[in-house]
Every structure is written in C-alpha cells, then in structure tokens.
CSV table of C-alpha atoms in Angstrom, one decimal:
chain,number,residue,atom,x,y,z
A,166,MET,CA,98.7,157.3,171.6
A,167,LYS,CA,95.8,156.4,169.3
A,168,LYS,CA,95.6,152.6,168.5
A,169,PRO,CA,95.2,151.6,164.8
A,170,SER,CA,91.7,150.6,163.8
A,171,VAL,CA,90.8,147.1,162.7
A,172,THR,CA,90.2,148.5,159.2
A,173,SER,CA,93.7,150.0,159.0
A,174,PHE,CA,95.2,146.7,160.2
A,175,LEU,CA,93.3,144.7,157.5
A,176,ILE,CA,94.4,147.2,154.8
A,177,THR,CA,98.0,146.9,155.9
A,178,LEU,CA,97.7,143.1,155.8
A,179,LEU,CA,96.3,143.0,152.3
A,180,LEU,CA,98.9,145.4,151.0
A,181,SER,CA,101.6,143.2,152.5
A,182,ALA,CA,100.1,140.1,150.8
A,183,ALA,CA,100.0,142.0,147.5
A,184,VAL,CA,103.7,142.8,147.8
A,185,CYS,CA,104.6,139.2,148.5
A,186,ALA,CA,102.6,137.8,145.6
A,187,HIS,CA,103.4,139.2,142.2
A,188,GLY,CA,101.6,138.5,139.0
A,189,THR,CA,102.9,135.7,136.7
A,190,THR,CA,103.5,136.9,133.1
A,191,GLU,CA,103.9,135.5,129.7
A,192,SER,CA,107.2,135.8,127.9
A,193,ASN,CA,105.9,139.1,126.5
A,194,GLY,CA,105.0,140.5,129.9
A,195,THR,CA,101.2,139.9,129.6
A,196,PRO,CA,99.6,138.5,132.8
A,197,VAL,CA,98.9,134.8,132.9
A,198,LYS,CA,95.2,134.3,133.5
A,199,VAL,CA,93.3,131.7,135.4
A,200,GLY,CA,91.8,129.0,133.1
A,201,GLU,CA,93.5,130.2,129.9
A,202,LYS,CA,95.7,127.8,127.8
A,203,TYR,CA,99.5,128.3,127.8
A,204,PHE,CA,102.5,126.5,126.5
A,205,MET,CA,104.9,126.0,129.3
A,206,LEU,CA,108.2,126.2,127.5
A,207,PRO,CA,111.4,125.1,129.2
A,208,VAL,CA,114.2,127.6,128.9
A,209,LYS,CA,117.5,126.4,127.4
A,210,THR,CA,120.2,126.1,130.0
A,211,GLU,CA,123.5,124.3,130.3
A,212,ASN,CA,121.7,121.2,131.5
A,213,ASN,CA,118.5,121.4,129.4
A,214,ASP,CA,118.1,121.8,125.7
A,215,GLY,CA,114.5,122.8,125.9
A,216,GLY,CA,111.5,121.0,124.4
A,217,GLY,CA,107.9,121.3,125.4
A,218,LEU,CA,106.0,119.2,128.0
A,219,VAL,CA,103.8,116.3,127.1
A,220,PRO,CA,102.3,113.3,128.9
A,221,ALA,CA,104.0,110.0,128.0
A,222,ALA,CA,104.6,106.6,129.3
A,223,THR,CA,107.8,106.4,131.4
A,224,ASN,CA,107.6,102.8,132.4
A,225,ILE,CA,107.7,99.9,129.9
A,226,LEU,CA,105.8,97.6,132.1
A,227,GLN,CA,103.1,100.1,133.1
A,228,SER,CA,101.9,103.0,131.0
A,229,CYS,CA,99.3,104.5,133.4
A,230,PRO,CA,99.3,107.0,134.9
A,231,LEU,CA,101.3,108.9,132.4
A,232,GLY,CA,104.4,110.8,133.4
A,233,ILE,CA,105.3,114.2,132.2
A,234,THR,CA,108.3,114.5,129.9
A,235,GLN,CA,110.0,116.9,127.5
A,236,THR,CA,109.8,116.5,123.7
A,237,ARG,CA,112.9,115.4,121.8
A,238,LEU,CA,113.5,118.7,120.0
A,239,PRO,CA,113.7,122.2,121.4
A,240,ASN,CA,111.2,123.6,118.8
A,241,GLN,CA,108.4,121.3,119.9
A,242,ARG,CA,105.9,123.2,122.1
A,243,GLY,CA,104.2,120.2,123.6
A,244,ILE,CA,100.7,120.3,125.0
A,245,PRO,CA,99.1,123.5,126.5
A,246,VAL,CA,98.3,123.7,130.2
A,247,SER,CA,96.0,125.8,132.3
A,248,PHE,CA,96.3,127.1,135.9
A,249,ARG,CA,93.7,127.3,138.6
A,250,TYR,CA,94.0,128.2,142.3
A,251,THR,CA,93.6,125.3,144.7
A,252,GLU,CA,91.5,127.5,147.0
A,253,THR,CA,88.7,130.0,146.1
A,254,ILE,CA,90.5,133.3,145.3
A,255,ASP,CA,88.7,136.2,143.6
A,256,ARG,CA,91.4,136.9,141.1
A,257,ASP,CA,91.5,136.3,137.3
A,258,PHE,CA,95.3,136.2,137.0
A,259,ILE,CA,97.9,133.9,138.5
A,260,THR,CA,100.2,135.2,141.2
A,261,THR,CA,103.5,133.7,142.2
A,262,ASP,CA,103.9,131.9,145.5
A,263,THR,CA,100.3,130.9,145.6
A,264,SER,CA,99.0,127.3,145.5
A,265,ILE,CA,97.7,126.3,142.1
A,266,ASN,CA,96.7,123.2,140.1
A,267,ILE,CA,98.2,122.6,136.7
A,268,GLU,CA,96.2,120.7,134.0
A,269,PHE,CA,96.9,119.6,130.5
A,270,MET,CA,94.4,121.0,128.0
A,271,SER,CA,93.7,118.4,125.4
A,272,ASP,CA,90.4,117.3,123.9
A,273,ILE,CA,91.8,114.1,122.6
A,274,TRP,CA,93.0,111.6,125.3
A,275,PRO,CA,92.7,108.1,124.0
A,276,VAL,CA,94.6,106.3,126.8
A,277,CYS,CA,94.6,106.4,130.6
A,278,SER,CA,91.3,108.3,130.4
A,279,GLU,CA,90.4,107.1,133.8
A,280,PHE,CA,93.0,109.5,135.2
A,281,SER,CA,92.6,113.2,135.4
A,282,LYS,CA,94.8,115.6,133.4
A,283,LEU,CA,95.9,117.4,136.6
A,284,TRP,CA,99.6,117.3,137.4
A,285,ALA,CA,100.7,115.6,140.6
A,286,VAL,CA,103.9,114.4,142.4
A,287,ASP,CA,104.2,110.6,142.6
A,288,ASP,CA,104.9,109.8,146.2
A,289,SER,CA,106.8,106.6,145.4
A,290,SER,CA,109.2,107.9,142.7
A,291,SER,CA,109.1,111.8,143.0
A,292,ALA,CA,108.1,111.9,139.3
A,293,ILE,CA,105.7,114.4,138.0
A,294,ILE,CA,102.7,112.6,136.6
A,295,ILE,CA,99.0,113.2,135.6
A,296,GLY,CA,96.1,111.8,137.6
A,297,GLY,CA,96.1,114.5,140.4
A,298,LYS,CA,93.2,115.6,142.5
A,299,HIS,CA,92.1,119.2,143.0
A,300,LYS,CA,92.5,119.4,146.8
A,301,SER,CA,95.3,116.9,147.2
A,302,PRO,CA,98.6,118.2,148.6
A,303,ASN,CA,100.6,116.3,145.9
A,304,SER,CA,98.7,118.2,143.2
A,305,ALA,CA,99.5,121.7,144.6
A,306,PHE,CA,102.2,123.7,142.8
A,307,LYS,CA,103.6,127.2,143.1
A,308,ILE,CA,105.1,129.4,140.4
A,309,GLN,CA,108.2,131.3,141.6
A,310,ASN,CA,110.4,133.9,140.0
A,311,VAL,CA,113.9,133.1,138.9
A,312,THR,CA,116.6,135.4,137.5
A,313,VAL,CA,117.8,133.3,134.5
A,314,ALA,CA,116.1,135.7,132.1
A,315,GLU,CA,113.2,138.1,132.0
A,316,HIS,CA,109.8,136.5,132.7
A,317,THR,CA,111.2,133.2,133.7
A,318,TYR,CA,109.9,130.9,136.5
A,319,LYS,CA,110.3,127.6,138.3
A,320,LEU,CA,107.7,125.4,139.8
A,321,THR,CA,107.8,124.3,143.4
A,322,THR,CA,105.9,121.8,145.6
A,323,SER,CA,105.8,120.9,149.2
A,324,TYR,CA,108.1,118.0,148.2
A,325,GLY,CA,110.8,120.2,146.6
A,326,THR,CA,111.5,122.0,143.3
A,327,VAL,CA,110.3,120.6,140.0
A,328,GLY,CA,113.4,119.7,137.9
A,329,THR,CA,114.2,117.4,135.1
A,330,THR,CA,116.5,114.5,134.3
A,331,PRO,CA,115.8,114.8,130.6
A,332,PRO,CA,113.3,113.9,129.5
A,333,GLN,CA,111.5,113.1,132.8
A,334,LEU,CA,110.1,115.8,135.1
A,335,LEU,CA,110.6,115.1,138.8
A,336,VAL,CA,111.0,116.7,142.2
A,337,THR,CA,114.6,117.5,143.1
A,338,ASN,CA,116.6,119.6,145.5
A,339,ASP,CA,119.5,119.7,143.0
A,340,GLU,CA,119.5,123.3,141.7
A,341,SER,CA,121.4,122.3,138.6
A,342,LYS,CA,118.3,120.2,137.5
A,343,THR,CA,115.7,122.9,138.2
A,344,LEU,CA,113.2,123.3,135.3
A,345,VAL,CA,113.1,127.0,134.2
A,346,VAL,CA,110.1,127.9,132.1
A,347,GLN,CA,108.4,130.7,130.2
A,348,PHE,CA,104.7,130.9,129.4
A,349,VAL,CA,103.3,131.5,125.9
A,350,LYS,CA,99.6,131.9,125.2
A,351,ALA,CA,98.1,129.0,123.2
A,352,HIS,CA,95.5,129.8,120.5
A,353,ASP,CA,92.8,127.4,119.5
A,354,ASP,CA,94.5,126.3,116.3
A,355,ASP,CA,97.7,125.6,118.4
A,356,ALA,CA,95.8,123.4,120.8
A,357,THR,CA,94.1,121.5,117.9
A,358,LYS,CA,97.5,120.7,116.3
A,359,ALA,CA,98.9,119.6,119.6
A,360,THR,CA,96.0,117.3,120.4
A,361,THR,CA,96.1,115.8,116.9
A,362,THR,CA,99.7,115.0,117.4
A,363,THR,CA,99.0,113.6,120.8
A,364,SER,CA,96.5,111.1,119.5
A,365,ARG,CA,98.9,109.8,116.8
A,366,VAL,CA,101.8,109.2,119.1
A,367,GLU,CA,99.8,107.8,121.9
A,368,LYS,CA,98.4,105.1,119.5
A,369,LEU,CA,102.0,104.3,118.7
A,370,GLY,CA,103.0,103.6,122.3
A,371,LEU,CA,103.3,106.9,124.0
A,372,ARG,CA,107.1,106.9,123.8
A,373,MET,CA,107.5,110.5,122.8
A,374,PHE,CA,105.5,113.0,120.8
A,375,PRO,CA,106.4,113.4,117.1
A,376,PHE,CA,107.5,116.8,115.8
A,377,TYR,CA,105.1,119.7,116.5
C-alpha cells in the first residue's frame, strides 16, 4: 500500500486547521479585518441591556489602570477597538479560536497614558482592564461563535469566558453572565466623536462616558 507523501499530509493538516478556524464577521456578514476599527456592541440579553464598551475608573481609590465597562444606555456605541494576532500569521482577517490582542483605538487619552490600550485580565480581580502587553498570556483573547443570533460571538481567555456584572467586564465561568457581542465597522468620523466624548468624561472623573 502506498504511503501518503509529506506534501499530502501537510495539505490535510492545513485543511483541518481551516475547518476548525472560521472567519469572524461583522453584523452584516463582512469579514472582520486585522487592524481595522470596530465597535464591539454587546447584544441585549435577559441579563444585559447592551451599551458599548469604554475604559473607565472602577475603583474610587485608584483610577489606573482603567477597567473596561459598558456605557449606561444601550444606544451608546462606546470606543472602537482593533484586533491583531498575538503570533505572526499571514492572514488579513480575524478567525475564531485564534489567539488575538484587543486594543482600544482612541487618539485622545488624557489619563493613565503610561498604560497601553491593550485589553488584559487582571490576575488579582479577574476584571478586564487596559495596560496589557502583546506577548503576555493575560492579554491573549479568542473570539468564539455563539448561537444567540446570527453573527454573534463571545470572548474567551485562558482564565475563563469574558462576562459582565454590569457595567464591569470580568472573567467568569457563569454562563448567564457571558458577554455576547457583534462587531460593527467604525468610520473615521465615528472614532472622532467617540474620542472627543472620551476626553470630556475622563476630565470629569472617568465615572462613565456621556451619551454618544
């Protein structure tokens, strides 16, 4: 019996990987691309009224690093984010179940500027915060499909699933708290409005972003 060649084996391996990792899409079905700006919009569920994601102080005694929270009202989009692979991958779109970094995209950042805008898991509190590092395990996230609605996803980490105890994002293994999101492309004027709003609220104490 003829043994399969090394080339055939590699092709099979690559095809298997392609089947396991599917492309992440916007709410309209368009592929989510590496480095582009997107609003990550929480989907309304029984335990979550929606509201976009923003950096905000979560501790009265210590404002930095900022935590990640939801805005007060469902129609607020929050601040755009971008996605990049944690490893070098020759692919211009984001696939599910692949390690990525998430970063807020804002040109105006008047406080806590010594911290990066990369998302991370706080080891001590399990909160999702900014200040992550590109190669750090606590800054690695994965996007995974969920069946709540079409083009909906959840975020996972090696610590657990990203959920919310409104308004704070945190790692949880409680499925009822899972944060379900959709992605919507952010245009330059959207980002400008968001960063202007960010500047104003941060100067007022970073409690919560005003209406956007």
